[in-house]
mmCIF file of C-alpha atoms in Angstrom:
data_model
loop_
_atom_site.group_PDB
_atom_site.id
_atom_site.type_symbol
_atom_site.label_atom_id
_atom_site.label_comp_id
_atom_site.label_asym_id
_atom_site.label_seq_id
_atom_site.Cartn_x
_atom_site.Cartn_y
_atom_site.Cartn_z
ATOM 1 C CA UNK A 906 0.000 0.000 0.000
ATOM 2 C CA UNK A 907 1.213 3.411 -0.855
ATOM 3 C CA UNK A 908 1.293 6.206 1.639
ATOM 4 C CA UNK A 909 1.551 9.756 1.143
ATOM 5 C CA UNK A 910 3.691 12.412 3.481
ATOM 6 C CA UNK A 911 4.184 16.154 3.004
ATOM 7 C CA UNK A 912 7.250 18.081 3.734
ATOM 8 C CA UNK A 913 7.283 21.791 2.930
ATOM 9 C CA UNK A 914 4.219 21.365 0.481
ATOM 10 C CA UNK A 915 5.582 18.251 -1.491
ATOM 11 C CA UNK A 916 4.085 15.359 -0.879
ATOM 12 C CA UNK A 917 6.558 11.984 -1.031
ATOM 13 C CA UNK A 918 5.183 8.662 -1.560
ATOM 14 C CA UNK A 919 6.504 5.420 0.070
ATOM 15 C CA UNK A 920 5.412 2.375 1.855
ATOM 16 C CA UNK A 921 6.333 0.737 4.538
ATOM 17 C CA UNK A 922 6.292 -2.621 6.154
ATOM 18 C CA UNK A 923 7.525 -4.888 8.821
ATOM 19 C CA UNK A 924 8.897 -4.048 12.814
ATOM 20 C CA UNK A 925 11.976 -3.665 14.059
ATOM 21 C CA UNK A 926 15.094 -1.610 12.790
ATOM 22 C CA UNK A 927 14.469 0.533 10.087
ATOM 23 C CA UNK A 928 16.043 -0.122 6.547
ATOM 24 C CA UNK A 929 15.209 2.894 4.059
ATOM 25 C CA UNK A 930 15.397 1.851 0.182
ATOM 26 C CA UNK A 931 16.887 4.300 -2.362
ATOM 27 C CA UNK A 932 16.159 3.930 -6.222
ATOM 28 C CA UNK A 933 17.984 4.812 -8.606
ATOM 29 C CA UNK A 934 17.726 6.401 -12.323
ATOM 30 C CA UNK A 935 13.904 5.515 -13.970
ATOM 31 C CA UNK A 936 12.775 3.774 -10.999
ATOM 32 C CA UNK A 937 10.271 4.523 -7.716
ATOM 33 C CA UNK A 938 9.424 2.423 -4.988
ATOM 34 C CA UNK A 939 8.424 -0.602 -7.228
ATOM 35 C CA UNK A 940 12.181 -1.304 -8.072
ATOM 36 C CA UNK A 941 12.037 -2.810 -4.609
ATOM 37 C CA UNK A 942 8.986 -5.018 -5.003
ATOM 38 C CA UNK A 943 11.492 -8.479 -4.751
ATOM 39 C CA UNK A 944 13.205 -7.081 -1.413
ATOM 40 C CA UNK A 945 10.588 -5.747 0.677
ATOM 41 C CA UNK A 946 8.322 -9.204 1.553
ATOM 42 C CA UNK A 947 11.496 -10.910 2.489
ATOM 43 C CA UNK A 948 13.172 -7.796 4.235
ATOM 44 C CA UNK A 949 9.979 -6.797 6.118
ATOM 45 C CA UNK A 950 9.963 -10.383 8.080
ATOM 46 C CA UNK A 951 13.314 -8.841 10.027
ATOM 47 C CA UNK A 952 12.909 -4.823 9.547
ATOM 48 C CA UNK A 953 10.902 -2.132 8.798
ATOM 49 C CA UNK A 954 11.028 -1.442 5.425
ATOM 50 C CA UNK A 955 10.850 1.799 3.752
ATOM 51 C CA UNK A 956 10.798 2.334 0.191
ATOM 52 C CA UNK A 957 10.610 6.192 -1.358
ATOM 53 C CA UNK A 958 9.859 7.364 -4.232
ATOM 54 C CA UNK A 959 12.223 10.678 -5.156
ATOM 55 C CA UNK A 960 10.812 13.765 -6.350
ATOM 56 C CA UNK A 961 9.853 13.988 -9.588
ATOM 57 C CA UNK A 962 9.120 10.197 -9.671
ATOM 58 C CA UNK A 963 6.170 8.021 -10.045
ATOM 59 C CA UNK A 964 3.489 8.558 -8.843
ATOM 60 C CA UNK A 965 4.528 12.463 -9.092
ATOM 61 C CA UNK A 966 5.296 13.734 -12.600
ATOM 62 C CA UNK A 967 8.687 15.822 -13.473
ATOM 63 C CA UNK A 968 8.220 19.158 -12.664
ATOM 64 C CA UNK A 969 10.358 21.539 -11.811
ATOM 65 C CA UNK A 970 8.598 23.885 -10.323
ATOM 66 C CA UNK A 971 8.715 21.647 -7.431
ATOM 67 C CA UNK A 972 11.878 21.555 -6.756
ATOM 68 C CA UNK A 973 15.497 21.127 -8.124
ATOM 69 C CA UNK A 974 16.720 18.085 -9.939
ATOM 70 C CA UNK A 975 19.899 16.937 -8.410
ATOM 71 C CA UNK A 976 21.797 14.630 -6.078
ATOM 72 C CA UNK A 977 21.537 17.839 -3.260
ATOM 73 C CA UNK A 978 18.007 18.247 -3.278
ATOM 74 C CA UNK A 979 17.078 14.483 -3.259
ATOM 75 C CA UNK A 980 19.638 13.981 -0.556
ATOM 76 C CA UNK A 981 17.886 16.760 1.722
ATOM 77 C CA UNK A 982 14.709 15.323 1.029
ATOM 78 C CA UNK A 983 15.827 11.951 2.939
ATOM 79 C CA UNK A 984 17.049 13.746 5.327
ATOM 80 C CA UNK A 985 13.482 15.121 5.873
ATOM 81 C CA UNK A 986 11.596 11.664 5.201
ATOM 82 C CA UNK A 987 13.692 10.282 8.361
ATOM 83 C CA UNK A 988 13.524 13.387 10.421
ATOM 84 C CA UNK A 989 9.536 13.311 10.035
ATOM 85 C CA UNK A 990 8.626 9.750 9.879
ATOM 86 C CA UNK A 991 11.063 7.542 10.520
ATOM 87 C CA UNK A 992 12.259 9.842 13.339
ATOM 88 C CA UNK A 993 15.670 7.184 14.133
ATOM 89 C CA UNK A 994 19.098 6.609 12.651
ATOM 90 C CA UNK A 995 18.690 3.562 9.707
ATOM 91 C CA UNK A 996 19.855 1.498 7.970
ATOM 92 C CA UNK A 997 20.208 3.115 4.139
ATOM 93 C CA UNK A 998 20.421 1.331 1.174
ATOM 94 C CA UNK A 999 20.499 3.092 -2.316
ATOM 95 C CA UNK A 1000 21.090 1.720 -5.878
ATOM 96 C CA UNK A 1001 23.232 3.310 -8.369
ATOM 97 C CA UNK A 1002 21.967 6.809 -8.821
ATOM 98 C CA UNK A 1003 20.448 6.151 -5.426
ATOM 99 C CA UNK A 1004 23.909 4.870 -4.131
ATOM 100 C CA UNK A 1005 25.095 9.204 -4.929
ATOM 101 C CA UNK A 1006 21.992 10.052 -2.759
ATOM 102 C CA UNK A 1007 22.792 7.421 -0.088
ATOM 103 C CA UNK A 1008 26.668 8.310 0.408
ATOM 104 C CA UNK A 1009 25.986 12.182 0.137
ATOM 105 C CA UNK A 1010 23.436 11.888 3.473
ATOM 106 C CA UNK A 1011 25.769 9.640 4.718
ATOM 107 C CA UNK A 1012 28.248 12.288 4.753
ATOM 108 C CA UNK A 1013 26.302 15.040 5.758
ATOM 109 C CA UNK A 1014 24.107 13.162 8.728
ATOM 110 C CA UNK A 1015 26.387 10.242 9.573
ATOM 111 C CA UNK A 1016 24.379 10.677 13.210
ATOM 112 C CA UNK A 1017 21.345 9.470 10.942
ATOM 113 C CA UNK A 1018 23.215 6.162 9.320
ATOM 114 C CA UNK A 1019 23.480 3.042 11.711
ATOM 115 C CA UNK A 1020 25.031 1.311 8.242
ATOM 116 C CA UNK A 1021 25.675 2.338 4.415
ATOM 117 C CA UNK A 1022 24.636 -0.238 2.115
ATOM 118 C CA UNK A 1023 25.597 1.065 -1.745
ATOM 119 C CA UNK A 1024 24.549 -1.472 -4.490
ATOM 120 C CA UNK A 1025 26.684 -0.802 -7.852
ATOM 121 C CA UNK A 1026 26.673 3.050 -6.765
ATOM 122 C CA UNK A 1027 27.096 5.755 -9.704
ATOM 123 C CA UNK A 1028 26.129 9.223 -10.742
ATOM 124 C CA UNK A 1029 29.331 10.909 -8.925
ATOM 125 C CA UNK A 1030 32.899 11.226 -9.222
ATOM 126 C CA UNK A 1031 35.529 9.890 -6.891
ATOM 127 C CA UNK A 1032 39.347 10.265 -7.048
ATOM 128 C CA UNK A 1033 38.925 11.868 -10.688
ATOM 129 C CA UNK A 1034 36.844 8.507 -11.575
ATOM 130 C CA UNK A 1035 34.922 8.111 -14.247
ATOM 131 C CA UNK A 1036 35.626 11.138 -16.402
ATOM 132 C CA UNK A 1037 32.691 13.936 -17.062
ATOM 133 C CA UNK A 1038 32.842 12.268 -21.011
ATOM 134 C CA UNK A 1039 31.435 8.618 -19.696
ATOM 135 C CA UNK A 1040 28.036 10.825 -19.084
ATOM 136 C CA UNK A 1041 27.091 12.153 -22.642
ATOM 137 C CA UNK A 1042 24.986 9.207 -22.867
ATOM 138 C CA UNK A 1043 22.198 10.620 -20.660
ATOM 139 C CA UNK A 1044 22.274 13.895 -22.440
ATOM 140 C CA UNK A 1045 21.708 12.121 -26.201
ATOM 141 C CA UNK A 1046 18.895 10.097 -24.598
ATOM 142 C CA UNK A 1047 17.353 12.486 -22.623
ATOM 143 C CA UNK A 1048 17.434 14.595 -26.271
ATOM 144 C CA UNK A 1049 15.855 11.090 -27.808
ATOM 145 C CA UNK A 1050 13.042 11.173 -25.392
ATOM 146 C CA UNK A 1051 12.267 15.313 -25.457
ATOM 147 C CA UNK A 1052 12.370 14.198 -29.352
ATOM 148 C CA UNK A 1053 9.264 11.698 -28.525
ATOM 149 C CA UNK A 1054 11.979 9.068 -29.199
ATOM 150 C CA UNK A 1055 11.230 7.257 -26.115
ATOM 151 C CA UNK A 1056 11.566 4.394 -27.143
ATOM 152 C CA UNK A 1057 15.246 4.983 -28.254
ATOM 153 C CA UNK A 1058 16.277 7.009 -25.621
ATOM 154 C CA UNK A 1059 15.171 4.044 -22.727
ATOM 155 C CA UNK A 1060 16.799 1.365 -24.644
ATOM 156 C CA UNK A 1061 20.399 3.480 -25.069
ATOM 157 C CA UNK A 1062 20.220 4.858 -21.213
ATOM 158 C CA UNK A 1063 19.089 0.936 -19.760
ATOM 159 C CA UNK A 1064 22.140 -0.826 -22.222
ATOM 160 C CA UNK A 1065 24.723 1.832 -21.396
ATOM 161 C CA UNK A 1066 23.952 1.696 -17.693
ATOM 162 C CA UNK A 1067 23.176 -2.373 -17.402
ATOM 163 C CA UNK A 1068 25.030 -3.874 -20.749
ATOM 164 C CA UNK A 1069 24.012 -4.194 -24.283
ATOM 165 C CA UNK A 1070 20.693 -5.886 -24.885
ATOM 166 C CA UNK A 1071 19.157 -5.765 -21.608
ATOM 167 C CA UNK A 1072 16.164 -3.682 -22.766
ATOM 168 C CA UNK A 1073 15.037 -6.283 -24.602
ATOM 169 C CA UNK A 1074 14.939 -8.547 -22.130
ATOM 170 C CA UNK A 1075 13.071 -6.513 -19.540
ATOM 171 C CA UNK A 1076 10.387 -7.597 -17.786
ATOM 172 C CA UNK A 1077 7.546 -6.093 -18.517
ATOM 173 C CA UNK A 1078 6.662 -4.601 -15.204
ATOM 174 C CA UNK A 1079 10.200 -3.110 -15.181
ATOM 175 C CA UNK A 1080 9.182 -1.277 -18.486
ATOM 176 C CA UNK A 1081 6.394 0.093 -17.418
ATOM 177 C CA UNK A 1082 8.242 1.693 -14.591
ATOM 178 C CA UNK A 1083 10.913 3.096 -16.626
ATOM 179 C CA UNK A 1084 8.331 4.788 -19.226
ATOM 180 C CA UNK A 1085 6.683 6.131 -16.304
ATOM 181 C CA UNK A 1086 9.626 7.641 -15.292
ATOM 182 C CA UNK A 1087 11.155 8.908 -18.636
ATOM 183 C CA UNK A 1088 10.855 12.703 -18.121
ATOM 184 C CA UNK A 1089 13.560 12.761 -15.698
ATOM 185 C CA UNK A 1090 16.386 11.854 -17.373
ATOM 186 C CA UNK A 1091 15.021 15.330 -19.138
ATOM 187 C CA UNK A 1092 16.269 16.568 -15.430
ATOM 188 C CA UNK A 1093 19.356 14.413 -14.943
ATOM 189 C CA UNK A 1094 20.863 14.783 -17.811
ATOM 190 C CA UNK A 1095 21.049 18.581 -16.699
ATOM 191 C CA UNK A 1096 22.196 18.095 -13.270
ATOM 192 C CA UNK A 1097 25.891 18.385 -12.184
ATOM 193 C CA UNK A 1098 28.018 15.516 -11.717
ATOM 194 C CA UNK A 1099 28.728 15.205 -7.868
ATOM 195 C CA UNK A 1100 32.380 15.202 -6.817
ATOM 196 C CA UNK A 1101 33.078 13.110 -3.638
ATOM 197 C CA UNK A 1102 36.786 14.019 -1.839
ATOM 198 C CA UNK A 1103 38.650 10.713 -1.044
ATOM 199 C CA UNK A 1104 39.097 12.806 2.146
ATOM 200 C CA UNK A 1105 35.235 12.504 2.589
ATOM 201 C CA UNK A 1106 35.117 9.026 1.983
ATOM 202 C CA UNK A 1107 37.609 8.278 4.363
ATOM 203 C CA UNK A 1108 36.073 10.030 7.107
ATOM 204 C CA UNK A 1109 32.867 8.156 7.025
ATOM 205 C CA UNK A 1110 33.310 5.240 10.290
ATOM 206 C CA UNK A 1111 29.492 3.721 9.899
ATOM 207 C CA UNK A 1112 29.917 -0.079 8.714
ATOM 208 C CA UNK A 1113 29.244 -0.226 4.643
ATOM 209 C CA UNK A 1114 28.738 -2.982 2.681
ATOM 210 C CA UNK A 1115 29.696 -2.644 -1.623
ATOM 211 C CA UNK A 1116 27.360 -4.754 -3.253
ATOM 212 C CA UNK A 1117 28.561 -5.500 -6.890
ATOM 213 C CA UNK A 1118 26.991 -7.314 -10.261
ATOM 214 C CA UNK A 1119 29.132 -9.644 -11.326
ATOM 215 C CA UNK A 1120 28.544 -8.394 -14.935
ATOM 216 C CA UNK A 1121 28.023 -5.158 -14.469
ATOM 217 C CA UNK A 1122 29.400 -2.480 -16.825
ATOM 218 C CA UNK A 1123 32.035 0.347 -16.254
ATOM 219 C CA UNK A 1124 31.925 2.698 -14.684
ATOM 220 C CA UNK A 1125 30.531 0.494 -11.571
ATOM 221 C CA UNK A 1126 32.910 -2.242 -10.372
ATOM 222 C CA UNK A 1127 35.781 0.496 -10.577
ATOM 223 C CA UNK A 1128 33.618 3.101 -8.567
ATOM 224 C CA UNK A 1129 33.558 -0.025 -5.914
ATOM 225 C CA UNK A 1130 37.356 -0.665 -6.463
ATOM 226 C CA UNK A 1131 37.479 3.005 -4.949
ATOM 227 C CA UNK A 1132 35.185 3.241 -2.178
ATOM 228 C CA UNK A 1133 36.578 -0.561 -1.100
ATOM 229 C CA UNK A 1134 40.092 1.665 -0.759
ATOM 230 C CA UNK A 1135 38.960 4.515 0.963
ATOM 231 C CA UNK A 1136 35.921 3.456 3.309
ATOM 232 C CA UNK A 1137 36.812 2.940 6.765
ATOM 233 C CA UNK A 1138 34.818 -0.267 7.786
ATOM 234 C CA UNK A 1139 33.617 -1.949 4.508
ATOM 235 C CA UNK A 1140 32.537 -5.235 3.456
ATOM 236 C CA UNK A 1141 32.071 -6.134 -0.380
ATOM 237 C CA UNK A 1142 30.570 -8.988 -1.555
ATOM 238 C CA UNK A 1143 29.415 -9.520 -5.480
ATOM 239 C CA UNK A 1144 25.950 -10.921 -6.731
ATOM 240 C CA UNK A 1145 26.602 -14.107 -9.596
ATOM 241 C CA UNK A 1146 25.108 -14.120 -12.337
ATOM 242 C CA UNK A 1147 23.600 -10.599 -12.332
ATOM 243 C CA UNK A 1148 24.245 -7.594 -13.875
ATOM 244 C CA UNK A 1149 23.472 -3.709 -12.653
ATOM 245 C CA UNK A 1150 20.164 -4.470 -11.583
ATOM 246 C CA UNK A 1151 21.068 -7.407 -9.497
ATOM 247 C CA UNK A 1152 18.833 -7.122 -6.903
ATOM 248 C CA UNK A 1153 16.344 -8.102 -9.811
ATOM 249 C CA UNK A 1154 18.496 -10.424 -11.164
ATOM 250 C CA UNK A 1155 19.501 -12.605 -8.139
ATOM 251 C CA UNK A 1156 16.880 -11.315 -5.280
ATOM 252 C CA UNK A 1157 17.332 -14.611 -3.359
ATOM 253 C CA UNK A 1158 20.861 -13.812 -2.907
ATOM 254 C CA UNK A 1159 20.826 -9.695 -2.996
ATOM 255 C CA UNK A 1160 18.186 -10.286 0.004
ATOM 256 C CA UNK A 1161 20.159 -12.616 1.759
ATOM 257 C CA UNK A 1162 23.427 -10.080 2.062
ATOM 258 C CA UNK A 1163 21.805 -7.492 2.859
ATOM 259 C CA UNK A 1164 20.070 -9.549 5.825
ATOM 260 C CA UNK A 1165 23.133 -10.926 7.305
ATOM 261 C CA UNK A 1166 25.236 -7.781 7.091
ATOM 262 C CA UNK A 1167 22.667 -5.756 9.055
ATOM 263 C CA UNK A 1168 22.096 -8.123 11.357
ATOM 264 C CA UNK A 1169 26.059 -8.138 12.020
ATOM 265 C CA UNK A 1170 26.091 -4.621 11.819
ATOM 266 C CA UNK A 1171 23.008 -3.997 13.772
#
């Protein structure tokens, strides 16, 4: 079931289910809370699960008269969801864009974070890695889909970010999500690539967990390479047979990390 909550006259969507410590879940590009529809049942049974939608994202439309789109202003948001509802420090996991949003609250609230989990994390810049050029991609399909290519621009963003040929073998469900969700690569492809300081990264003491496809395209397993070197208290651990979106590809084992590293960590 999806609930509703406004902060300063925007109102979030997310749902929620299961006791016990909370675990927040952060999507990533041309998703919402239904990316998460293989973790939650199984997660609930030992936490309470939270799953947010972004602004901008389904069920909202993109629209920016509501509000900036960038890696800042969905960070602060977060913030806000746990400061108003959740109202405790979590546990916060985020997926590849959602990994940026995930390590930049981390680093400006660790007092909020009880662990970092970042699944194939991307969208940001670390130790001059990847380079600014990696990105045009998202700025010829986000001119694809303002084009009404949409079509064309989904299919280049979904192979560049998870390999060649995976749009075609999308679920259906999965598609659905990403056309509902097409405008805002019309946002990100604007937005300003993050820059995280190694210094930063190496500051940040809550326990963190790298979770890895074990196909997954560059830019990702090199982005983990890095944050393996420079955070603190880190554990890494790769999904088989899965690319980006392993957590999709390989729930039974994506779930079962996640479980026993939180419950280690908790």
């Amino acid at each position: 079931m999806i609930k509703e909550l406004k902060i300063n006259n925007y109102c979030f969507y997310y749902t929620q289910k299961g006791t016990g410590q909370p675990l927040l879940l952060i999507h990533g590009s041309l998703c919402d809370i239904r990316y998460w529809k293989k973790q939650i049942d199984f997660l609930s049974q030992y936490f309470s699960v939270y799953a947010l939608s972004l602004r901008h994202y389904w069920p909202n439309n993109f629209n920016l008269n509501n509000g900036s789109f960038s890696i800042k202003q969905h960070s602060d948001d977060v913030v806000l969801f746990i400061e108003h509802l959740i109202k405790s420090p979590v546990h916060l996991l985020g997926h590849s864009r959602g990994g940026a949003v995930s390590l930049k609250v981390a680093i400006n609230k660790p007092c909020m974070i009880k662990s970092l989990i970042l699944a194939d994390p991307g969208g940001f810049i670390i130790d001059n890695y990847p380079s600014n050029n990696r990105d045009e991609f998202r700025i010829i399909a986000a001119e694809l889909i303002a084009n009404n290519k949409l079509e064309e621009g989904l299919e280049l963003f979904i192979n560049k970010v998870s390999g060649n040929q995976t749009w075609e073998k999308m679920v259906s469900w999965f598609k659905n999500m990403v056309y509902d969700n097409a405008d805002t690569l019309l946002g990100q492809s604007k937005e300003e690539i993050l820059l995280f300081s190694k210094e930063k990264i190496s500051n940040m003491f809550m326990p963190s967990l790298l979770i890895g496809g074990a196909i997954s395209p560059d830019p990702y397993p090199k982005i983990l390479d890095k944050l393996q070197h420079f955070l603190p208290k880190n554990e890494r651990v790769t999904i088989h047979r899965s690319s980006h979106g392993m957590n999709i590809g390989n729930p039974k084992t994506f779930n079962e990390k996640v479980h026993s590293f939180i419950l280690k960590k908790a």
